[in-house]
Tab-separated table of C-alpha atoms and ligand atoms in Angstrom:
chain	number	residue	atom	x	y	z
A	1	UNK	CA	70.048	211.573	364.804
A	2	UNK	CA	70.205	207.791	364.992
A	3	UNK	CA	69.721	205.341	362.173
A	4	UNK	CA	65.888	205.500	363.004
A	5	UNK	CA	63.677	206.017	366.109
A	6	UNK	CA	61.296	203.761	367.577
A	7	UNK	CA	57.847	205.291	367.148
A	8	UNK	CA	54.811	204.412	368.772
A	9	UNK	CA	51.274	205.929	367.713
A	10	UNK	CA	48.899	206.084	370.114
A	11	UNK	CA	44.935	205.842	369.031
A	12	UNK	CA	46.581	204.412	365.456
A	13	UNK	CA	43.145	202.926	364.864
A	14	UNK	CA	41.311	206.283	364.584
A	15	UNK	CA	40.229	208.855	362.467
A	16	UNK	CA	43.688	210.913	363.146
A	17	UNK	CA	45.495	207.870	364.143
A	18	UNK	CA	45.295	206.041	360.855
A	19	UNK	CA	46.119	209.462	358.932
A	20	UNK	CA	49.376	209.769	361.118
A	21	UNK	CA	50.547	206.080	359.952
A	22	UNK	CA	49.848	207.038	356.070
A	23	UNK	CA	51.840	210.365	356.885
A	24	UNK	CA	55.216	208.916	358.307
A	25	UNK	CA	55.392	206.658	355.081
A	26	UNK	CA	54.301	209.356	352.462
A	27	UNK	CA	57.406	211.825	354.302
A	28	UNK	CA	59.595	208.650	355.120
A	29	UNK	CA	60.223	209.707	358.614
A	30	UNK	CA	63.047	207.698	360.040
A	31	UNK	CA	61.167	205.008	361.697
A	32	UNK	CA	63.307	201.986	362.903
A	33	UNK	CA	60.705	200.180	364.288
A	34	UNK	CA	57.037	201.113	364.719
A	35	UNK	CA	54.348	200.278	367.450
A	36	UNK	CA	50.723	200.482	366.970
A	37	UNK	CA	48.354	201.049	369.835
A	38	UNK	CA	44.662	201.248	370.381
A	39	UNK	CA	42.065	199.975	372.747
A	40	UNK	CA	40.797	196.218	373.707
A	41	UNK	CA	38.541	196.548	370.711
A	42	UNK	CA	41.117	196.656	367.965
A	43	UNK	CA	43.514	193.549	369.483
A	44	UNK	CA	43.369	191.256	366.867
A	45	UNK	CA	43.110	193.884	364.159
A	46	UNK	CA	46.230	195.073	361.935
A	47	UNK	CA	47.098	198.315	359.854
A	48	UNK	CA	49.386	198.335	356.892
A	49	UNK	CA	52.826	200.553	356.920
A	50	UNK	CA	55.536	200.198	354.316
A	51	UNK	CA	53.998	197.009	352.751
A	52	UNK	CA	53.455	195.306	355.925
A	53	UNK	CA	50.654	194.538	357.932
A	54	UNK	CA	51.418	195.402	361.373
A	55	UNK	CA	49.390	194.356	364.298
A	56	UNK	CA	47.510	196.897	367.067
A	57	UNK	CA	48.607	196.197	370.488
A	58	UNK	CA	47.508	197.462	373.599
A	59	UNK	CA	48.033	200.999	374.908
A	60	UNK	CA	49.822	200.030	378.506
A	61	UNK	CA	51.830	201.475	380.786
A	62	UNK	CA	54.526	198.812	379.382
A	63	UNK	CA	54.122	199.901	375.526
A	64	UNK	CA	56.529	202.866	375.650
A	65	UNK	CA	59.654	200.782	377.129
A	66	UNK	CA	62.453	201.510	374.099
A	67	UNK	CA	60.116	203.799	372.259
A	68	UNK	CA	61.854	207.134	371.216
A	69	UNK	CA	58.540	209.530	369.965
A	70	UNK	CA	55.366	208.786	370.367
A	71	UNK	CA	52.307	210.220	368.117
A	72	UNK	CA	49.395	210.249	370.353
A	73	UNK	CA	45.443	210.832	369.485
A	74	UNK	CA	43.341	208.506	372.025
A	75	UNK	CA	41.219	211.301	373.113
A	76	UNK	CA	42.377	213.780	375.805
A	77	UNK	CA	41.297	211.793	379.148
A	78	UNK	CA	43.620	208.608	377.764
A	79	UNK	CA	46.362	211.174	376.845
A	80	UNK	CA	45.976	212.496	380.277
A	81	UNK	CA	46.973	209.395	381.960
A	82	UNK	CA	49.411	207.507	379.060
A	83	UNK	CA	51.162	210.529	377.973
A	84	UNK	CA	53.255	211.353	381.732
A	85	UNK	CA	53.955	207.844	381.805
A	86	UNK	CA	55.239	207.240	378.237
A	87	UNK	CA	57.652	210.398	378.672
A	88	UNK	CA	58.903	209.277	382.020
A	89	UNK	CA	60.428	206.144	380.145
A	90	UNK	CA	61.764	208.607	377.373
A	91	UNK	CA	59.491	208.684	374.810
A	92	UNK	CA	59.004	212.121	373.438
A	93	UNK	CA	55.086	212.560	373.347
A	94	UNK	CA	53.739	214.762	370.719
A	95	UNK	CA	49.944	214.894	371.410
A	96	UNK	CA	46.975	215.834	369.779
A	97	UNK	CA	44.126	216.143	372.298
A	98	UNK	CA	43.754	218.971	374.526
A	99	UNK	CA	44.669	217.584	377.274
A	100	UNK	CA	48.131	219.950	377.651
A	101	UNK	CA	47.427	222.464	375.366
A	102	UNK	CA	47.058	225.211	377.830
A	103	UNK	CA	49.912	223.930	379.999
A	104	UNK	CA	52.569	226.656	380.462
A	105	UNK	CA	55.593	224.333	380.542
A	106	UNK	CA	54.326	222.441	377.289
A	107	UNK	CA	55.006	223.877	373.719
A	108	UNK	CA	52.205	224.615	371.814
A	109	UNK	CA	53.243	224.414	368.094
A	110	UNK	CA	52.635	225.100	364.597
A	111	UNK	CA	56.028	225.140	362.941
A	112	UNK	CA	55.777	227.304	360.372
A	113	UNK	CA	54.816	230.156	363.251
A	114	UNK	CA	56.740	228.987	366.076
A	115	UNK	CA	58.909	225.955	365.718
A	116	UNK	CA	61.700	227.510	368.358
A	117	UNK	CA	59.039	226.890	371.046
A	118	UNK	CA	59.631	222.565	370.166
A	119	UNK	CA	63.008	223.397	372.372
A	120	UNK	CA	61.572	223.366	375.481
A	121	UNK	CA	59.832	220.195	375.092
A	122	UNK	CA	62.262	219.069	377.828
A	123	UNK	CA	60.393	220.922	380.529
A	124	UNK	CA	57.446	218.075	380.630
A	125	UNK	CA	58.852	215.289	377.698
A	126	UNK	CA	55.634	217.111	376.099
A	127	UNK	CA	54.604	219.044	373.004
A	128	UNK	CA	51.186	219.813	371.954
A	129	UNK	CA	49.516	219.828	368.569
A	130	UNK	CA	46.741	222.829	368.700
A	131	UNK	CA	43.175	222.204	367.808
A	132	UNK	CA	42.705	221.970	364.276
A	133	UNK	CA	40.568	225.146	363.329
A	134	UNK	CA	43.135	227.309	365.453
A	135	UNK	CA	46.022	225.110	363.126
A	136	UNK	CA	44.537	226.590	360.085
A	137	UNK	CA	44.387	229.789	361.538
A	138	UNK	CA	47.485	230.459	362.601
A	139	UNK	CA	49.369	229.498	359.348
A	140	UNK	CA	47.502	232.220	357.980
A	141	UNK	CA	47.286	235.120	360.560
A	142	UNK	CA	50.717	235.011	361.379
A	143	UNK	CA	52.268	236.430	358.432
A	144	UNK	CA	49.650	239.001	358.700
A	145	UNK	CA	50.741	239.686	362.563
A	146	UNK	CA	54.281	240.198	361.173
A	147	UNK	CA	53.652	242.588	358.974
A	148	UNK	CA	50.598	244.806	360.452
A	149	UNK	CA	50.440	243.320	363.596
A	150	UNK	CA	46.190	241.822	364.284
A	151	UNK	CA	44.284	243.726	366.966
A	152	UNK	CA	41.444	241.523	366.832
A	153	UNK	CA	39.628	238.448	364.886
A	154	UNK	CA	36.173	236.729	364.540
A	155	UNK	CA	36.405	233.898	363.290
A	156	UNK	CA	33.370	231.300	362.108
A	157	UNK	CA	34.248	227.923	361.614
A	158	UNK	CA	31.958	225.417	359.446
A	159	UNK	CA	33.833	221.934	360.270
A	160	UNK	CA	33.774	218.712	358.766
A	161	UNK	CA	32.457	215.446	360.739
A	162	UNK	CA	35.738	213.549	360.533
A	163	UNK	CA	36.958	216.424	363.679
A	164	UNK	CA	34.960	214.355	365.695
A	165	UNK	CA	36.354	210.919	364.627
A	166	UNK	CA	35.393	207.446	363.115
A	167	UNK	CA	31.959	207.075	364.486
A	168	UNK	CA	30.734	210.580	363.042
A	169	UNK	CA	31.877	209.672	359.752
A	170	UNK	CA	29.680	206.965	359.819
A	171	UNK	CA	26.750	208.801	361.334
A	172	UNK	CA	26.486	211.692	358.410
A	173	UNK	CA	27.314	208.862	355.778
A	174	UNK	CA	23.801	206.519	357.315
A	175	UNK	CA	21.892	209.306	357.799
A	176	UNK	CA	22.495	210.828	354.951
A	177	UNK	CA	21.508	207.071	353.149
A	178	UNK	CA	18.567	207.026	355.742
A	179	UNK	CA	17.028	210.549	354.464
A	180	UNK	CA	17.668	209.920	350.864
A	181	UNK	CA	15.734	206.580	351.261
A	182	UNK	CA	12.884	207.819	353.459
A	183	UNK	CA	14.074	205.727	356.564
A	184	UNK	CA	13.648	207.378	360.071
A	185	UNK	CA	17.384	208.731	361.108
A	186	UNK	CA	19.220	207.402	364.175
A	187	UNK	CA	21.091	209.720	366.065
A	188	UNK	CA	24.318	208.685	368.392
A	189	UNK	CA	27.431	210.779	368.046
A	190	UNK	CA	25.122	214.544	367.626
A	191	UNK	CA	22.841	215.773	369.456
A	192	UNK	CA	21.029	216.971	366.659
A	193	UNK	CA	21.045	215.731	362.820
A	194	UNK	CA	23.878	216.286	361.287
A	195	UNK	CA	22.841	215.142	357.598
A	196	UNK	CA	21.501	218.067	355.944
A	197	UNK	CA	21.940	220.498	359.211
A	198	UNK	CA	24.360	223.035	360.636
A	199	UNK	CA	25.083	222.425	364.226
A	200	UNK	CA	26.383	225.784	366.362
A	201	UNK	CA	27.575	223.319	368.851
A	202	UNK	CA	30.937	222.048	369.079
A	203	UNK	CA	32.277	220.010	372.106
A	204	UNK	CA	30.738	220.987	375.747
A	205	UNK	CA	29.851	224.521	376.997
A	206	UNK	CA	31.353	226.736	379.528
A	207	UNK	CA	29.890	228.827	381.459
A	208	UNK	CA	30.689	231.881	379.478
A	209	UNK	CA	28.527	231.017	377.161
A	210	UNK	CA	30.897	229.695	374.489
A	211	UNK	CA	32.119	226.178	373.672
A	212	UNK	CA	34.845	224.755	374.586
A	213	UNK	CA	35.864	224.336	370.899
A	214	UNK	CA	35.341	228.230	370.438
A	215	UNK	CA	37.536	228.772	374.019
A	216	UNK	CA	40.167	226.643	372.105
A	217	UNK	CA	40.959	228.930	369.181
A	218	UNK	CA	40.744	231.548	371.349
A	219	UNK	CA	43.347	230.412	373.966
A	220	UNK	CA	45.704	228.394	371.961
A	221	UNK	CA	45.768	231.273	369.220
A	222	UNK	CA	47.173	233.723	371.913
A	223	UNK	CA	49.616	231.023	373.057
A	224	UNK	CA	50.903	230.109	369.552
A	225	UNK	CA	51.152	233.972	368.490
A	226	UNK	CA	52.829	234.546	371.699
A	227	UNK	CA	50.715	237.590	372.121
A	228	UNK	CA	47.803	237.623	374.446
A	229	UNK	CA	46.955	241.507	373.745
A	230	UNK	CA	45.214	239.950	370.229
A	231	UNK	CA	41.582	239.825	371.051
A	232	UNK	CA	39.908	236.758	369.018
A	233	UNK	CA	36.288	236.382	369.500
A	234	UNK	CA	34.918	232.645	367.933
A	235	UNK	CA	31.698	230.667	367.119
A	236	UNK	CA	32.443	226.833	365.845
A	237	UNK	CA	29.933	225.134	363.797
A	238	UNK	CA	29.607	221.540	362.338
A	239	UNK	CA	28.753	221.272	359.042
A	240	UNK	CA	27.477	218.191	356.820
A	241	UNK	CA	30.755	218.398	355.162
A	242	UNK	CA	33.214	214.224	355.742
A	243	UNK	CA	36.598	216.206	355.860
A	244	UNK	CA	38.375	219.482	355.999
A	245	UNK	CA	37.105	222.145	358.103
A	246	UNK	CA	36.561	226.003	356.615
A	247	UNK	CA	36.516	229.292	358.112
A	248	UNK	CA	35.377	232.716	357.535
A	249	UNK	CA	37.838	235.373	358.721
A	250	UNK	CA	37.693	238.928	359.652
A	251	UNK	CA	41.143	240.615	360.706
A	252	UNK	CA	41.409	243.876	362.055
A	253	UNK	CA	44.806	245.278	362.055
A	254	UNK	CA	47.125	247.996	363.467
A	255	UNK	CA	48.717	249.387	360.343
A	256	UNK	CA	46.314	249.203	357.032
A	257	UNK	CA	46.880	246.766	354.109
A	258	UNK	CA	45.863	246.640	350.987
A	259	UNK	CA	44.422	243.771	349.309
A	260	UNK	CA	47.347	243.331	346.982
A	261	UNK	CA	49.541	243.133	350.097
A	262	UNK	CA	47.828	240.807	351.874
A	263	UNK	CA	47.597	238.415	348.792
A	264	UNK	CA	51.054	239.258	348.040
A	265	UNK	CA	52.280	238.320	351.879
A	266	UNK	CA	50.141	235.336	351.630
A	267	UNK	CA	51.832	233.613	348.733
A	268	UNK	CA	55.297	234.072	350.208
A	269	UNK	CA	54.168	232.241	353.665
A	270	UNK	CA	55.227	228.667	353.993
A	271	UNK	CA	52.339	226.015	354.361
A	272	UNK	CA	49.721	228.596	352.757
A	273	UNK	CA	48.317	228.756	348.975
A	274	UNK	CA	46.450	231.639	347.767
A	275	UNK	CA	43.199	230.708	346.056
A	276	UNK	CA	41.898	233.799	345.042
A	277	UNK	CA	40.181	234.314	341.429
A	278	UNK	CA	36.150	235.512	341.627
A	279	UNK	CA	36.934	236.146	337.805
A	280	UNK	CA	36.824	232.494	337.699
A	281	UNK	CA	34.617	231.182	340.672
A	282	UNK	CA	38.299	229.935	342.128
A	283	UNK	CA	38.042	229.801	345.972
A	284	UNK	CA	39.064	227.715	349.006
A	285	UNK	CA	36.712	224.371	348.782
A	286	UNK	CA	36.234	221.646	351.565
A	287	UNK	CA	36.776	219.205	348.664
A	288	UNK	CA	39.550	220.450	347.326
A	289	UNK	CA	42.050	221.018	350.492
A	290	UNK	CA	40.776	217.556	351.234
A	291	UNK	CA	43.932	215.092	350.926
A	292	UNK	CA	46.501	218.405	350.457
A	293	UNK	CA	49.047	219.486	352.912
A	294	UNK	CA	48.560	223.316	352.337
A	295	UNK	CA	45.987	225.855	353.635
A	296	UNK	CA	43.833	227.342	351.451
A	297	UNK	CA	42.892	231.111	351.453
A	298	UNK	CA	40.618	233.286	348.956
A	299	UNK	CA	37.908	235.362	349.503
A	300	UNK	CA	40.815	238.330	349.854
A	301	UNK	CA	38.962	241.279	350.457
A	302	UNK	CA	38.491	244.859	352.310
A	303	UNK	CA	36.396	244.901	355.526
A	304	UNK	CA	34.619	248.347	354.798
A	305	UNK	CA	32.991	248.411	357.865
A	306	UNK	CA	36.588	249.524	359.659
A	307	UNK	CA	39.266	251.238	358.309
A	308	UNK	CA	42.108	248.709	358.795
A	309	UNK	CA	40.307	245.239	357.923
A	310	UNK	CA	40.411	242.378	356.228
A	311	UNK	CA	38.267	239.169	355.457
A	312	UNK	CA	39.421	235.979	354.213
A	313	UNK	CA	38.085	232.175	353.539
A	314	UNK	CA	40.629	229.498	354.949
A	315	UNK	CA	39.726	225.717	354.167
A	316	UNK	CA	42.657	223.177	355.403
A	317	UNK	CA	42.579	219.370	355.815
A	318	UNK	CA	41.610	218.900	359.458
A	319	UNK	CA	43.089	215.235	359.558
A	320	UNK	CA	46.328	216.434	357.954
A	321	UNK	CA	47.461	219.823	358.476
A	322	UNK	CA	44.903	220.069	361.331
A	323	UNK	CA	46.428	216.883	363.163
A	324	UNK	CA	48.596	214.142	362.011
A	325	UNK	CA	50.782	216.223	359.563
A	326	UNK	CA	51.307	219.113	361.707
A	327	UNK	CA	52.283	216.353	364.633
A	328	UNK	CA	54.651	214.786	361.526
A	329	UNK	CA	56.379	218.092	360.815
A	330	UNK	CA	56.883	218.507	365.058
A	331	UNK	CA	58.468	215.197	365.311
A	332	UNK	CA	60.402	215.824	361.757
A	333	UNK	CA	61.989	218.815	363.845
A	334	UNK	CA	62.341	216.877	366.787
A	335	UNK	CA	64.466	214.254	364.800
A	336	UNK	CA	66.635	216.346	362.885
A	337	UNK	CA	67.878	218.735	365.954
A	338	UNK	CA	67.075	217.282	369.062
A	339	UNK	CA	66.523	213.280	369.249
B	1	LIG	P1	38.464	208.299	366.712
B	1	LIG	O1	38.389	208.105	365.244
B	1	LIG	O2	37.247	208.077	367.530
B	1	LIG	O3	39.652	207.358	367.261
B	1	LIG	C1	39.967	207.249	368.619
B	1	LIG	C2	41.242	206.448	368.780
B	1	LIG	O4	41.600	206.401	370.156
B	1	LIG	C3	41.097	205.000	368.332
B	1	LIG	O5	42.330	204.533	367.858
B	1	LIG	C4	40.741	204.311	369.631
B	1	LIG	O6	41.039	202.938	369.639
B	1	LIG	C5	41.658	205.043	370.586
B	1	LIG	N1	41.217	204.914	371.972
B	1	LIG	C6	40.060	205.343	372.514
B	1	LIG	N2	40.006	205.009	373.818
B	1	LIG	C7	41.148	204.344	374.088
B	1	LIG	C8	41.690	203.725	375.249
B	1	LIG	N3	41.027	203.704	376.412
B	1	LIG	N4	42.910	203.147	375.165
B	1	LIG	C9	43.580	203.123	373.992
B	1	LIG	N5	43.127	203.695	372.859
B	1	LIG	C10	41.936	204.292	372.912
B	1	LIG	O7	38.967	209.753	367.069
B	1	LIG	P2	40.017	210.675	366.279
B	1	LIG	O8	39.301	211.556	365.348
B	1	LIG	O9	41.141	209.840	365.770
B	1	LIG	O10	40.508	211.627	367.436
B	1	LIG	C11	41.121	211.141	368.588
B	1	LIG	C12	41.521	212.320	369.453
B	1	LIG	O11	42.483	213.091	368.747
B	1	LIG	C13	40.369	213.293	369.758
B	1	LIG	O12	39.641	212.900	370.886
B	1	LIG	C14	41.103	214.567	369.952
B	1	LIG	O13	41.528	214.682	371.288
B	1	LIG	C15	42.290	214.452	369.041
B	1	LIG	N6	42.115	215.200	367.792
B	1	LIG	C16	42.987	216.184	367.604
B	1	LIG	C17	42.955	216.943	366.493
B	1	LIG	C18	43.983	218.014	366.389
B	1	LIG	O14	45.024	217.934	366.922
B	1	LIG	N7	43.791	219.061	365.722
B	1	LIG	C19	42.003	216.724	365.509
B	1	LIG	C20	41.104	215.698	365.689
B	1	LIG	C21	41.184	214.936	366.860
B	1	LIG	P3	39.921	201.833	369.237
B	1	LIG	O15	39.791	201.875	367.736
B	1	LIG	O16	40.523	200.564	369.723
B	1	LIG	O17	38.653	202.199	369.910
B	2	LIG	C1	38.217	216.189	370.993
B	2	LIG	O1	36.677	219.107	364.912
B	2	LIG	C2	36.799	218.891	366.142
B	2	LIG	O2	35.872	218.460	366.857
B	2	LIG	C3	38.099	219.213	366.842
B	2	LIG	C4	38.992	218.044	367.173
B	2	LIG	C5	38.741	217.423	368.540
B	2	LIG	C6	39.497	217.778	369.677
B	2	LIG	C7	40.588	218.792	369.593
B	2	LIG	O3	41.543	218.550	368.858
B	2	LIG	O4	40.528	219.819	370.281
B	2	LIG	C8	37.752	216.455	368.643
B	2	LIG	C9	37.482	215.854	369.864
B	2	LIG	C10	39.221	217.163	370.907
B	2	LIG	C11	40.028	217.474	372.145
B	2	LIG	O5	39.521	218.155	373.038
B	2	LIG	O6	41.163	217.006	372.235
């Protein structure tokens, strides 16, 4: 690698944006020189990195000229357009909308299940970070593929407001302030309240019935385990909950395992920590992954509906292992072998 690569991050300004700035400094990627970018609404505006106070330019077809890597999170329609162009100067895009998830010539990665897939990042100049509950996932169900091999999951997701970006933050913290102060709540970001409500409704949906969200996880899951015979079935909720998102897991499995295995498996896998002590009311909590870089999982038990099942509770950090430090550890890879 050279002395440093010039980075750009696109959608710096956001939710995922600003968490991808505070994760090159915590891991001290090799940035040379680093370019902010963000809509007409943040010109003027600047974001601290190492000490400084760097200014937010605007995302252009001209930003990427020079720029080795760029960390994109605009949203998937500016992706769409910005990302093809940035990679035809050069810059290596890793991004994390869906805009190329399901793209057959684009990695879809999770490094500590299949970082060898980064290498073909030549086909398109492209990889893609997967959707943050599937993120989570994965870390977890592929050590159990590996040694039972997973027939099928069902997955429920309860995820945090700070999935959906800056704005929804903002809605659950005033209408939470609204309700506790007997003031009528305004609605934007929701369709529904999200203070003090569960909302089985996450991005737009199909016409199968599911969301889009759920389609995700099912899709990328396949695509990250590299086997599309696992049958995943999914319902995504949001929950009044700022960050992390948390799921409730049922694997069935080809060969049986015991509870003592799986617990055992899971606190050899990189990237996971077992949280696991009833004794003790120790479990996975939304505000404890919060601000962590591992994926929780307790809740280890039996399924004793079936005779080869298991059902877990994963909680992760949806702004860092669920975007910007999964994108981090991509581009880490991307430096040290192929950059
Ligand atoms: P957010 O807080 O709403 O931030 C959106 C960012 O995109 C802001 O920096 C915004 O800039 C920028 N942006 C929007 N429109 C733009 C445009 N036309 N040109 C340039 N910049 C533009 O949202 P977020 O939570 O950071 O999420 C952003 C996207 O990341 C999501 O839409 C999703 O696709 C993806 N995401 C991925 C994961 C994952 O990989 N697991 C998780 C969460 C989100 P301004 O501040 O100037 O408006
Ligand atoms: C658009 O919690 C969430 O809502 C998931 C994060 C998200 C995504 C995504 O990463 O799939 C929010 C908004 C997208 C998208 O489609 O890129």
């Amino acid at each position: 690698m050279r002395k440093g690569l010039h980075v750009a991050v696109a959608g710096a300004t956001g939710a995922v944006g600003k968490e991808m700035v505070k994760v090159l400094e915590e891991r001290n990627f090799p940035v040379n020189e680093l370019k902010l970018l963000a809509s007409q609404r943040s010109i003027g505006l600047t974001m601290p990195f190492r000490g400084e106070e760097l200014p937010i330019e605007l995302l252009t077809e001209k930003a990427f000229s020079g720029i080795d890597l760029g960390l994109f999170s605009p949203g998937a329609a500016v992706s769409k357009e910005f990302a093809p162009i940035a990679a035809q100067q050069g810059c290596v895009v890793v991004d994390n909308t869906s805009a190329f998830r399901m793209n057959p010539d684009v990695p879809l990665v999770v490094p500590e299940v299949n970082a060898h897939a980064i290498a073909h990042y030549t086909n398109k100049g492209i990889i893609a970070n997967p959707n943050c509950s599937t993120i989570q996932m994965a870390v977890v169900l592929k050590p159990i593929h590996d040694a039972a091999r997973v027939l099928r999951v069902v997955v429920s997701t309860y995820q945090s407001v700070s999935g959906t970006g800056k704005e929804a933050i903002d809605e659950l913290e005033a209408q939470t302030i609204s309700i506790m102060n007997c003031r009528p709540v305004t609605k934007k970001v929701y369709p529904h309240q999200i203070a003090f409500n569960c909302l089985p409704h996450i991005d737009v949906f199909l016409d199968n019935g599911y969301t889009k969200e759920e389609m995700k996880m099912v899709n990328e899951t396949k695509k990250i385990m590299e086997d599309p015979s696992i049958r995943i079935t999914a319902t995504t909720v949001r929950v009044p909950v700022f960050y992390s998102h948390s799921e409730s897991v049922n694997i069935e499995t080809e060969r049986k395992l015991t509870v003592d295995q799986v617990r055992d498996i899971l606190s050899k896998s990189p990237g996971v920590r077992v949280v696991d002590d009833p004794s003790t009311n120790t479990y996975p909590l939304a505000i404890d992954a919060a601000g962590q870089d591992e994926t929780l999982v307790g809740r280890i038990r039996d399924d004793e509906s079936i005779t080869c099942g298991i059902n877990l509770w994963i909680v992760a950090d949806n702004l860092r292992k669920g975007a910007a430090l999964n994108a981090v550890q991509i581009a880490e890879i991307l430096a040290e072998k192929y950059l």
